[in-house]
Coordinates of C-alpha atoms in Angstrom, one line a residue:
M7 CA 0.0 0.0 0.0
T8 CA 1.4 3.4 -1.0
E9 CA 2.0 6.2 1.5
T10 CA -0.9 8.2 0.0
N11 CA -3.3 5.2 0.3
I12 CA -2.2 4.7 3.9
Q13 CA -2.9 8.4 4.6
N14 CA -6.3 8.3 2.9
T15 CA -7.2 5.1 4.9
E16 CA -6.2 6.8 8.2
E17 CA -8.3 9.9 7.3
K18 CA -11.3 7.6 6.5
K19 CA -10.9 5.9 9.9
S20 CA -10.9 9.3 11.7
L21 CA -14.2 10.4 10.1
S22 CA -17.2 10.5 12.4
F23 CA -20.2 8.5 11.2
V24 CA -21.9 11.8 10.4
E25 CA -19.1 12.8 8.1
Q26 CA -19.1 9.3 6.5
L27 CA -22.8 9.7 5.7
V28 CA -22.1 13.1 4.2
E29 CA -19.3 11.6 2.1
N30 CA -21.6 8.9 0.9
D31 CA -24.2 11.4 -0.2
L32 CA -21.5 13.4 -2.1
A33 CA -20.2 10.2 -3.7
E34 CA -23.8 9.5 -4.9
G35 CA -24.1 13.0 -6.3
K36 CA -27.0 14.0 -4.1
N37 CA -28.1 17.6 -4.1
G38 CA -25.7 18.3 -7.0
G39 CA -22.7 17.9 -4.6
R40 CA -24.0 20.8 -2.5
I41 CA -23.4 20.8 1.3
Q42 CA -25.5 23.1 3.4
T43 CA -26.0 22.7 7.2
R44 CA -27.6 24.9 9.8
F45 CA -27.4 25.5 13.6
P46 CA -30.9 26.2 14.9
P47 CA -30.9 27.4 18.5
E48 CA -34.0 28.6 20.3
P49 CA -33.3 32.1 21.7
N50 CA -34.6 31.2 25.2
G51 CA -31.4 31.0 27.1
Y52 CA -27.6 31.0 26.7
L53 CA -25.6 28.4 24.9
H54 CA -23.9 25.7 26.9
I55 CA -21.2 23.2 26.1
G56 CA -23.8 20.8 24.7
H57 CA -24.7 23.4 22.1
A58 CA -21.0 23.9 21.5
K59 CA -20.8 20.2 20.4
A60 CA -23.6 20.7 17.9
I61 CA -21.9 23.9 16.7
C62 CA -18.7 22.1 16.1
M63 CA -20.5 19.5 14.1
D64 CA -22.8 21.8 12.1
F65 CA -20.2 24.3 11.2
G66 CA -17.4 21.7 11.0
V67 CA -19.1 19.6 8.4
A68 CA -19.7 22.7 6.3
E69 CA -16.1 23.8 6.6
H70 CA -14.7 20.4 5.9
Y71 CA -16.7 19.9 2.7
N72 CA -16.6 23.5 1.4
G73 CA -20.2 24.0 2.2
V74 CA -22.1 26.6 4.1
C75 CA -23.6 26.6 7.6
N76 CA -26.4 29.1 8.3
L77 CA -27.5 30.2 11.7
R78 CA -31.3 30.0 12.2
F79 CA -33.0 31.1 15.4
D80 CA -36.0 28.9 16.2
D81 CA -38.1 31.7 17.5
T82 CA -41.6 30.1 17.4
N83 CA -42.4 30.6 21.1
P84 CA -42.3 34.3 22.0
S85 CA -43.2 33.7 25.6
K86 CA -39.7 32.3 26.3
E87 CA -37.6 34.3 23.8
D88 CA -35.6 37.5 24.0
T89 CA -33.2 39.5 21.9
E90 CA -30.7 39.2 24.9
Y91 CA -30.4 35.5 24.0
V92 CA -30.0 36.2 20.3
D93 CA -27.1 38.6 20.9
S94 CA -25.4 36.1 23.3
I95 CA -25.7 33.3 20.8
L96 CA -24.2 35.4 18.0
H97 CA -21.3 36.3 20.3
D98 CA -20.7 32.8 21.6
I99 CA -20.5 31.2 18.1
Q100 CA -18.0 33.9 16.9
W101 CA -15.9 33.4 20.1
L102 CA -15.8 29.6 19.4
G103 CA -14.2 30.5 16.1
F104 CA -17.0 29.8 13.6
K105 CA -18.6 31.9 10.8
W106 CA -22.1 31.5 9.5
G107 CA -23.2 31.9 5.9
N108 CA -26.5 33.7 6.7
V109 CA -28.6 34.5 9.7
Y110 CA -32.2 33.3 9.5
Y111 CA -35.2 33.1 11.8
A112 CA -38.0 30.7 11.8
S113 CA -40.2 33.8 12.0
D114 CA -38.9 34.6 8.5
Y115 CA -41.2 31.8 7.3
F116 CA -44.4 32.5 9.3
E117 CA -46.3 33.5 6.2
Q118 CA -45.2 30.4 4.3
L119 CA -45.9 28.1 7.2
W120 CA -49.4 29.7 7.6
E121 CA -50.1 29.1 3.9
F122 CA -48.9 25.5 4.2
A123 CA -51.1 24.9 7.2
E124 CA -54.1 26.3 5.3
W125 CA -53.3 24.0 2.5
M126 CA -53.2 21.0 4.9
I127 CA -56.7 22.0 6.2
K128 CA -58.1 22.4 2.7
Q129 CA -56.8 18.9 1.9
G130 CA -58.6 17.5 4.9
K131 CA -55.2 16.8 6.5
A132 CA -55.5 19.1 9.5
Y133 CA -58.2 20.1 11.9
I134 CA -58.9 22.5 14.9
D135 CA -59.2 20.7 18.2
E136 CA -60.9 22.5 21.1
Q137 CA -60.1 20.0 23.8
T138 CA -57.8 20.8 26.7
S139 CA -54.2 19.9 26.6
E140 CA -54.9 17.3 29.3
Q141 CA -57.6 15.7 27.2
I142 CA -55.4 15.6 24.1
A143 CA -52.6 14.0 26.0
E144 CA -54.9 11.3 27.5
Q145 CA -56.4 10.5 24.1
K146 CA -53.0 10.0 22.6
G147 CA -52.7 6.6 24.3
T148 CA -49.4 4.9 25.2
P149 CA -46.6 3.4 23.3
T150 CA -48.3 0.0 23.6
Q151 CA -52.0 1.2 23.3
P152 CA -53.4 3.2 20.3
G153 CA -54.9 6.6 20.8
T154 CA -58.5 7.5 20.4
P155 CA -59.6 10.1 17.8
S156 CA -60.6 13.6 18.9
P157 CA -64.3 14.3 18.7
Y158 CA -63.3 17.3 16.5
R159 CA -61.3 15.2 14.1
D160 CA -63.9 15.1 11.3
R161 CA -65.3 18.6 11.5
P162 CA -65.9 20.3 8.1
I163 CA -63.0 21.9 6.3
E164 CA -64.6 25.4 6.1
E165 CA -65.2 25.3 9.8
N166 CA -61.6 24.4 10.4
L167 CA -60.4 27.2 8.2
E168 CA -62.7 29.7 10.0
L169 CA -61.4 28.6 13.4
F170 CA -57.8 28.6 12.3
H171 CA -58.2 32.3 11.2
K172 CA -59.8 33.0 14.6
M173 CA -56.8 31.5 16.4
N174 CA -54.7 34.4 14.9
T175 CA -56.8 37.1 16.5
P176 CA -56.4 39.0 19.8
E177 CA -59.7 37.7 20.9
A178 CA -58.7 34.0 20.8
V179 CA -58.1 32.5 24.2
E180 CA -54.8 30.9 24.9
G181 CA -55.3 27.1 25.2
S182 CA -58.8 27.2 23.8
M183 CA -57.9 25.5 20.5
V184 CA -55.0 24.1 18.5
L185 CA -54.4 23.0 15.0
R186 CA -53.6 19.3 14.6
A187 CA -52.4 17.3 11.7
K188 CA -54.7 14.4 10.8
L189 CA -52.3 11.5 10.6
D190 CA -52.6 8.2 12.5
M191 CA -53.9 7.8 16.1
A192 CA -52.8 4.1 16.1
N193 CA -49.3 4.7 14.9
P194 CA -46.7 3.1 17.2
N195 CA -44.7 6.3 16.9
M196 CA -46.5 8.6 19.4
H197 CA -45.3 11.7 17.4
F198 CA -47.6 10.6 14.5
R199 CA -50.7 10.6 16.6
D200 CA -52.2 13.8 15.2
P201 CA -49.4 16.1 16.3
I202 CA -50.2 19.8 17.1
M203 CA -49.1 22.2 14.4
Y204 CA -50.2 25.6 15.9
R205 CA -51.2 27.0 19.3
I206 CA -52.3 30.4 20.5
I207 CA -49.8 32.7 22.2
H208 CA -50.4 36.4 22.9
T209 CA -47.0 37.4 24.1
P210 CA -45.5 40.0 21.7
H211 CA -42.8 38.4 19.5
H212 CA -39.2 39.9 19.6
R213 CA -39.3 40.4 15.8
T214 CA -42.9 40.5 14.6
G215 CA -44.5 42.2 17.6
T216 CA -48.2 41.5 17.8
K217 CA -48.7 40.6 14.1
W218 CA -49.2 36.9 15.1
H219 CA -51.3 35.3 17.8
A220 CA -51.0 31.7 16.5
Y221 CA -47.5 30.2 16.3
P222 CA -46.2 27.0 14.7
M223 CA -44.9 24.1 16.9
Y224 CA -41.3 23.0 16.5
D225 CA -42.0 19.8 14.6
F226 CA -44.1 21.7 12.1
A227 CA -41.7 24.6 11.6
H228 CA -38.3 22.9 11.7
G229 CA -38.3 20.6 8.7
Q230 CA -40.1 23.2 6.6
S231 CA -37.5 25.9 7.5
D232 CA -34.8 23.5 6.5
Y233 CA -36.5 22.9 3.2
F234 CA -37.1 26.6 2.5
E235 CA -33.4 27.4 3.1
G236 CA -32.1 24.5 1.0
V237 CA -30.5 22.6 3.9
T238 CA -29.0 19.3 2.7
H239 CA -28.1 17.8 6.1
S240 CA -30.1 18.6 9.2
I241 CA -27.8 17.4 12.0
C242 CA -29.3 17.1 15.4
T243 CA -29.2 15.1 18.6
L244 CA -30.5 11.6 19.4
E245 CA -33.8 12.7 21.0
F246 CA -35.0 13.7 17.6
V247 CA -34.7 10.1 16.2
P248 CA -38.5 9.4 16.8
H249 CA -39.3 12.9 15.3
R250 CA -37.6 12.0 12.0
P251 CA -40.5 10.2 10.4
L252 CA -42.7 13.3 11.1
Y253 CA -40.0 15.6 9.8
D254 CA -40.0 13.6 6.5
R255 CA -43.8 13.4 6.4
F256 CA -44.3 17.2 6.6
I257 CA -41.7 17.7 3.9
D258 CA -43.6 15.1 1.8
E259 CA -46.7 17.2 2.2
L260 CA -44.9 20.5 1.5
Q261 CA -43.5 19.0 -1.7
E262 CA -46.9 17.9 -2.8
M263 CA -48.3 21.4 -2.2
Q264 CA -45.5 23.0 -4.2
Q265 CA -45.5 20.1 -6.8
Q266 CA -41.7 19.8 -6.4
K267 CA -39.5 16.9 -5.9
D268 CA -36.1 18.6 -6.5
Y269 CA -34.5 17.7 -3.2
R270 CA -35.1 16.9 0.5
P271 CA -33.0 17.6 3.6
R272 CA -31.5 14.5 5.4
Q273 CA -31.8 14.4 9.1
I274 CA -28.9 12.8 10.9
E275 CA -28.7 12.3 14.7
F276 CA -25.7 12.1 17.0
N277 CA -25.3 11.7 20.8
R278 CA -25.7 14.9 22.9
L279 CA -23.0 16.0 25.3
N280 CA -23.6 15.2 29.0
M281 CA -21.0 16.0 31.6
T282 CA -20.5 15.0 35.2
Y283 CA -21.3 17.3 38.1
T284 CA -23.5 19.6 36.1
V285 CA -26.8 19.8 34.2
M286 CA -27.5 20.7 30.6
S287 CA -31.2 21.4 31.0
K288 CA -31.9 25.0 30.0
R289 CA -34.9 25.0 32.3
K290 CA -32.7 24.1 35.3
L291 CA -29.9 26.4 34.3
K292 CA -32.5 29.3 34.0
A293 CA -33.8 28.4 37.5
L294 CA -30.3 28.6 38.9
V295 CA -30.0 32.1 37.4
D296 CA -33.5 33.3 38.3
E297 CA -33.3 32.1 41.9
H298 CA -29.9 33.6 42.3
L299 CA -28.3 30.3 43.1
V300 CA -25.5 31.4 40.8
S301 CA -24.4 35.0 39.9
G302 CA -25.8 34.8 36.3
W303 CA -25.7 32.9 33.0
D304 CA -21.9 33.7 32.9
D305 CA -21.2 32.4 36.4
P306 CA -17.9 30.5 35.9
R307 CA -19.4 27.4 37.5
M308 CA -22.1 27.2 34.8
P309 CA -21.6 24.9 31.8
T310 CA -22.5 27.8 29.5
V311 CA -20.1 29.0 26.9
C312 CA -20.1 32.5 28.4
G313 CA -19.5 31.0 31.9
M314 CA -16.5 29.1 30.5
R315 CA -15.2 32.1 28.7
R316 CA -15.4 34.2 32.0
R317 CA -13.7 31.4 33.9
G318 CA -10.8 31.5 31.4
Y319 CA -11.4 28.5 29.1
S320 CA -10.1 29.1 25.6
P321 CA -12.3 28.3 22.6
E322 CA -9.5 26.1 21.2
S323 CA -9.6 24.0 24.4
I324 CA -13.4 23.5 24.1
R325 CA -13.1 22.5 20.5
K326 CA -10.3 20.0 21.3
F327 CA -12.3 18.5 24.1
I328 CA -15.3 18.0 21.8
D329 CA -13.1 16.5 19.1
S330 CA -11.6 14.1 21.6
I331 CA -14.9 12.7 22.8
G332 CA -16.3 12.3 19.3
Y333 CA -19.8 11.6 17.9
T334 CA -21.6 8.4 18.3
K335 CA -25.2 6.9 18.3
F336 CA -25.0 6.2 22.0
D337 CA -25.5 8.7 24.9
A338 CA -22.7 8.8 27.5
L339 CA -21.7 10.8 30.5
N340 CA -18.4 12.5 29.9
D341 CA -16.1 13.2 32.8
V342 CA -15.6 16.9 33.4
A343 CA -12.0 16.0 34.2
L344 CA -11.5 15.3 30.4
L345 CA -12.6 18.9 29.6
E346 CA -10.3 20.3 32.3
A347 CA -7.4 18.3 31.0
A348 CA -8.0 19.7 27.5
V349 CA -8.1 23.2 29.0
R350 CA -5.0 22.6 31.0
D351 CA -3.1 21.3 28.0
D352 CA -4.1 24.2 25.8
L353 CA -3.4 26.9 28.4
N354 CA 0.0 25.6 29.1
A355 CA 1.0 26.6 25.6
R356 CA -0.7 30.0 25.5
S357 CA -0.7 31.5 29.0
L358 CA 1.5 34.2 30.4
R359 CA 3.4 33.2 33.6
V360 CA 3.0 35.6 36.5
S361 CA 3.6 35.6 40.2
A362 CA 0.7 35.7 42.7
V363 CA 0.5 34.7 46.3
L364 CA -3.0 33.5 47.5
N365 CA -2.3 32.7 51.1
P366 CA 0.4 35.2 52.0
V367 CA 2.9 35.4 54.8
K368 CA 5.6 38.1 55.1
L369 CA 9.2 37.2 54.4
V370 CA 12.0 39.6 55.4
I371 CA 15.5 39.1 54.0
T372 CA 17.5 40.6 56.8
N373 CA 20.8 41.1 55.0
Y374 CA 19.3 42.7 52.0
P375 CA 19.8 46.5 52.1
E376 CA 16.7 48.4 53.1
G377 CA 15.3 50.5 50.3
K378 CA 17.2 48.6 47.6
T379 CA 15.3 47.1 44.7
E380 CA 16.3 45.1 41.6
E381 CA 14.5 44.6 38.4
M382 CA 14.5 40.9 37.4
Q383 CA 13.5 39.4 34.1
A384 CA 10.7 36.8 34.1
V385 CA 9.9 34.7 31.1
N386 CA 6.4 35.3 29.9
N387 CA 5.9 31.8 28.4
P388 CA 8.6 29.1 28.3
E389 CA 6.5 27.3 25.7
N390 CA 6.7 30.3 23.3
E391 CA 9.9 32.4 23.1
A392 CA 8.2 35.0 21.0
D393 CA 6.1 36.0 24.0
G394 CA 9.2 37.7 25.5
T395 CA 9.8 38.7 29.1
H396 CA 8.6 41.2 31.7
T397 CA 10.3 42.8 34.7
I398 CA 9.4 41.9 38.3
T399 CA 10.7 43.9 41.2
F400 CA 12.8 42.3 44.0
S401 CA 13.1 43.8 47.5
R402 CA 13.9 43.1 51.1
N403 CA 10.2 42.5 52.0
L404 CA 8.4 39.7 50.1
W405 CA 5.1 37.8 50.3
I406 CA 5.3 34.0 49.9
E407 CA 2.7 31.3 50.3
R408 CA 2.1 30.3 53.8
D409 CA 2.2 26.6 52.8
D410 CA 5.8 27.1 51.7
F411 CA 7.0 27.5 55.3
M412 CA 7.0 25.0 58.1
E413 CA 8.5 25.9 61.5
V414 CA 8.8 22.2 62.5
A415 CA 9.5 20.6 59.2
E416 CA 9.0 17.0 58.2
K417 CA 12.1 15.3 56.8
K418 CA 10.7 15.3 53.2
F419 CA 9.6 18.9 53.4
M420 CA 11.7 20.6 50.7
R421 CA 10.5 24.1 51.1
L422 CA 11.4 26.8 53.6
A423 CA 12.1 25.8 57.2
P424 CA 14.7 26.8 59.9
G425 CA 18.2 26.3 58.5
K426 CA 17.0 25.2 55.1
E427 CA 17.7 26.8 51.7
V428 CA 15.4 27.4 48.8
R429 CA 15.6 29.3 45.6
L430 CA 13.3 32.3 44.9
K431 CA 12.1 32.1 41.3
N432 CA 14.1 34.5 39.1
G433 CA 15.9 35.7 42.3
Y434 CA 18.3 34.4 44.9
I435 CA 18.9 31.4 47.1
I436 CA 17.8 32.2 50.6
K437 CA 18.2 30.5 53.9
C438 CA 15.8 30.6 56.8
D439 CA 17.2 31.8 60.1
E440 CA 17.7 29.0 62.6
E441 CA 17.7 30.9 65.9
H442 CA 14.8 33.2 65.1
P443 CA 13.0 31.8 62.0
C444 CA 9.7 33.6 62.5
D445 CA 7.3 35.9 64.5
K446 CA 3.9 34.8 65.6
D447 CA 0.7 36.5 66.7
A448 CA -1.2 35.8 70.0
E449 CA -3.0 32.8 68.4
G450 CA 0.3 31.2 67.3
N451 CA 0.0 32.1 63.6
V452 CA 3.2 32.9 61.8
T453 CA 3.2 36.6 60.8
T454 CA 6.8 37.1 59.5
I455 CA 9.6 34.8 58.4
Y456 CA 13.2 35.8 58.6
C457 CA 15.9 34.8 56.1
T458 CA 19.2 35.7 54.6
Y459 CA 20.2 35.7 50.9
D460 CA 23.3 34.7 49.0
P461 CA 24.1 37.7 46.8
E462 CA 26.2 35.5 44.4
T463 CA 23.2 33.3 43.4
R464 CA 21.0 35.6 41.5
S465 CA 19.4 33.9 38.5
G466 CA 21.7 34.4 35.5
L467 CA 24.9 34.7 37.5
P468 CA 27.5 31.9 37.8
G469 CA 26.6 31.3 41.4
A470 CA 23.0 30.5 40.4
D471 CA 24.2 27.0 39.5
R472 CA 24.9 26.2 43.2
K473 CA 22.9 23.0 44.0
I474 CA 20.5 23.0 46.9
K475 CA 18.0 20.4 48.1
G476 CA 15.2 22.9 48.5
K477 CA 12.6 23.7 45.9
T478 CA 12.1 26.9 43.9
L479 CA 9.4 29.2 45.4
H480 CA 7.4 32.0 43.8
W481 CA 7.0 35.4 45.5
V482 CA 6.0 39.0 45.1
S483 CA 7.6 42.1 46.5
A484 CA 5.5 43.4 49.4
D485 CA 6.3 46.9 48.3
H486 CA 5.6 46.4 44.6
C487 CA 2.5 44.3 44.4
H488 CA -1.3 44.8 44.3
K489 CA -3.9 43.3 46.5
A490 CA -6.4 41.1 44.7
E491 CA -9.5 39.0 45.2
V492 CA -9.3 35.5 43.8
K493 CA -12.2 33.2 43.2
I494 CA -11.7 29.4 43.4
Y495 CA -14.3 27.2 41.8
D496 CA -15.3 23.6 42.5
R497 CA -17.9 21.3 41.0
L498 CA -21.4 22.9 40.9
F499 CA -23.1 19.8 42.1
N500 CA -22.2 17.2 44.8
V501 CA -23.3 14.2 42.8
E502 CA -21.7 12.8 39.6
N503 CA -24.9 12.8 37.6
P504 CA -27.5 15.2 39.0
S505 CA -29.8 14.8 36.0
A506 CA -30.3 11.2 36.9
D507 CA -31.0 11.9 40.6
E508 CA -34.6 11.8 41.7
R509 CA -34.1 14.6 44.2
D510 CA -34.7 18.2 43.5
F511 CA -31.6 19.4 41.7
R512 CA -31.3 22.4 44.1
E513 CA -30.7 19.9 46.9
L514 CA -27.7 18.6 45.0
L515 CA -25.8 21.9 44.7
N516 CA -22.3 21.9 46.2
P517 CA -22.1 24.5 49.0
Q518 CA -18.3 24.6 48.5
S519 CA -18.4 25.3 44.8
L520 CA -17.1 28.9 45.3
T521 CA -14.4 30.0 47.6
V522 CA -13.4 33.7 47.7
L523 CA -9.9 34.6 48.8
D524 CA -9.8 38.3 49.5
N525 CA -6.2 38.8 50.8
C526 CA -4.1 37.8 47.8
Y527 CA -1.2 39.7 46.2
V528 CA -0.2 39.8 42.5
E529 CA 2.8 41.3 40.8
E530 CA 2.4 44.6 38.9
F531 CA 2.5 42.9 35.5
A532 CA -0.4 40.6 36.5
A533 CA -2.3 43.6 37.8
E534 CA -2.1 45.2 34.3
R535 CA -3.7 42.2 32.5
K536 CA -7.2 42.4 31.0
P537 CA -10.1 39.9 30.7
G538 CA -9.4 37.5 27.8
E539 CA -5.6 37.2 28.6
Y540 CA -4.7 33.7 29.7
L541 CA -2.5 33.6 32.8
Q542 CA -0.7 31.0 34.8
F543 CA -0.1 31.8 38.5
Q544 CA 3.2 30.0 38.8
R545 CA 3.0 26.8 40.9
I546 CA -0.8 27.3 41.4
G547 CA -2.8 27.1 38.3
Y548 CA -4.4 29.0 35.4
F549 CA -6.4 32.2 36.0
M550 CA -8.1 35.0 34.2
V551 CA -9.0 38.6 35.1
D552 CA -12.8 38.8 35.8
P553 CA -14.8 41.3 33.8
D554 CA -15.9 43.0 37.0
S555 CA -12.2 43.6 38.0
T556 CA -11.2 47.3 38.4
A557 CA -7.9 49.0 39.1
D558 CA -9.0 49.6 42.7
H559 CA -10.4 46.1 43.1
L560 CA -8.6 43.4 41.2
V561 CA -10.6 40.1 40.7
F562 CA -9.2 36.9 39.2
N563 CA -11.0 33.7 38.4
K564 CA -9.3 30.3 38.7
T565 CA -9.7 28.4 35.5
V566 CA -8.1 25.1 36.4
G567 CA -5.2 23.8 38.5
L568 CA -1.9 22.7 37.1
K569 CA -2.8 19.2 37.9
D570 CA -6.0 17.2 38.4
T571 CA -6.3 17.2 42.2
W572 CA -10.1 16.4 42.2
A573 CA -9.5 12.7 41.3
K574 CA -7.0 12.3 44.1
Q575 CA -9.2 13.9 46.7
N576 CA -12.3 11.9 45.7
K577 CA -10.8 8.4 45.4

């Protein structure tokens, strides 16, 4: 086998089953070799990482096969929709790195859908039902028992038309009537048992205002919108598998009305993204926001795209994670640690290294001249030389992490202790005083540590090569730093799969999901960073400036630690 054939074979193996189906259609010459997909979010909430998976598929297929992916807002329920959500969806898709061909709305097709519904009525294929929603649900039967026909199923066509027009008036009472397709009440597929096509809603629409009072249901609007736009591959998640026959049936009827058989969209379903220790239900996420159980849709604990952006996730890391878990026909629960590993790996290559002390204790270098300072060079990113360096000020008085000192040290403790030496990052080797290593307050807490430094061991000098047993510690100058608030995040829920738990999801929230540290210090270079810049607090983890941060009140969000400590803590 030639090298080219081997390469082609490997590429074939790496294709998802969705891409393989697309390639089969292209090979058969369907749709004239044209590829057109769409991403159809309902603007009733913010996008979460489950939507990001669909975005990667919808836009990715179009990109890979030189097609186009359009963005279409499924705005058929004005009681739940808002322009705020529209704007956020546009922003999130762009941030993830995708470009749409066109922006459409289901409301663009309200006139065409209305005409199609009228045609269905005139053909005796749809009728007005004046039963309550409870009565309709009861008469639909069960998956093993056929439904019973509505008493209104055979009312005259003219009466159906008259009532349908009445549905679209301000006088119509919400819930008083619906338009149903006359299909098959005994069909084993429950979606075929005279599905509802239109219902009455009087809430003003975010685009059409009060022009409409009757709105199409998703199953009636979705396939037709795909057809009107010329979508070739309608890619969606597995819960739409039982909807597919209805999707095809309505398109059959539409083609009959238009007397066209030129093409038809193909619906393909893949597994949705479920992740441990969180929920993907928009209803539950909205409840968390509305009930102030989180700070908002962009709370860094939320699985929303905007929450992950605020927390410091990169769009590349999200896309790499989604690519790593792949697309199948089987639902699975993905470990959030896999996402965090992808984030950690990506940020290691792109983040600026800065010094920050989150649990500070004062360190005084007693033989360093008072008032003296030195400018030391710190590498911005050892993974990318082009990122350059920045200066950090060294002085007699420093802050170090409290955990980096132990007055009575264990034998294996390799950090600062009486008589022990350590190296200060980008600085000198220091030695803790043996006779008077520290001061304490009345409660016995260490307040100040005393050390001496070896002036021949500054980083970059020949003496810097002197070998010591102690580790290298990070620090900030107490006289040249900025106080900051740091927010540490943990799992939002206490249980691995809250969606499968029968208890109220509010009871499953982790009370320790947010810890606020308000006595932290960061170097001046870190204080000058802006939201959107990826940072590594050396020896601690990855962080990002919060959008609410100000010059007078710095706020940083912890993105992810340098290592996965969760698995070790929860064995």
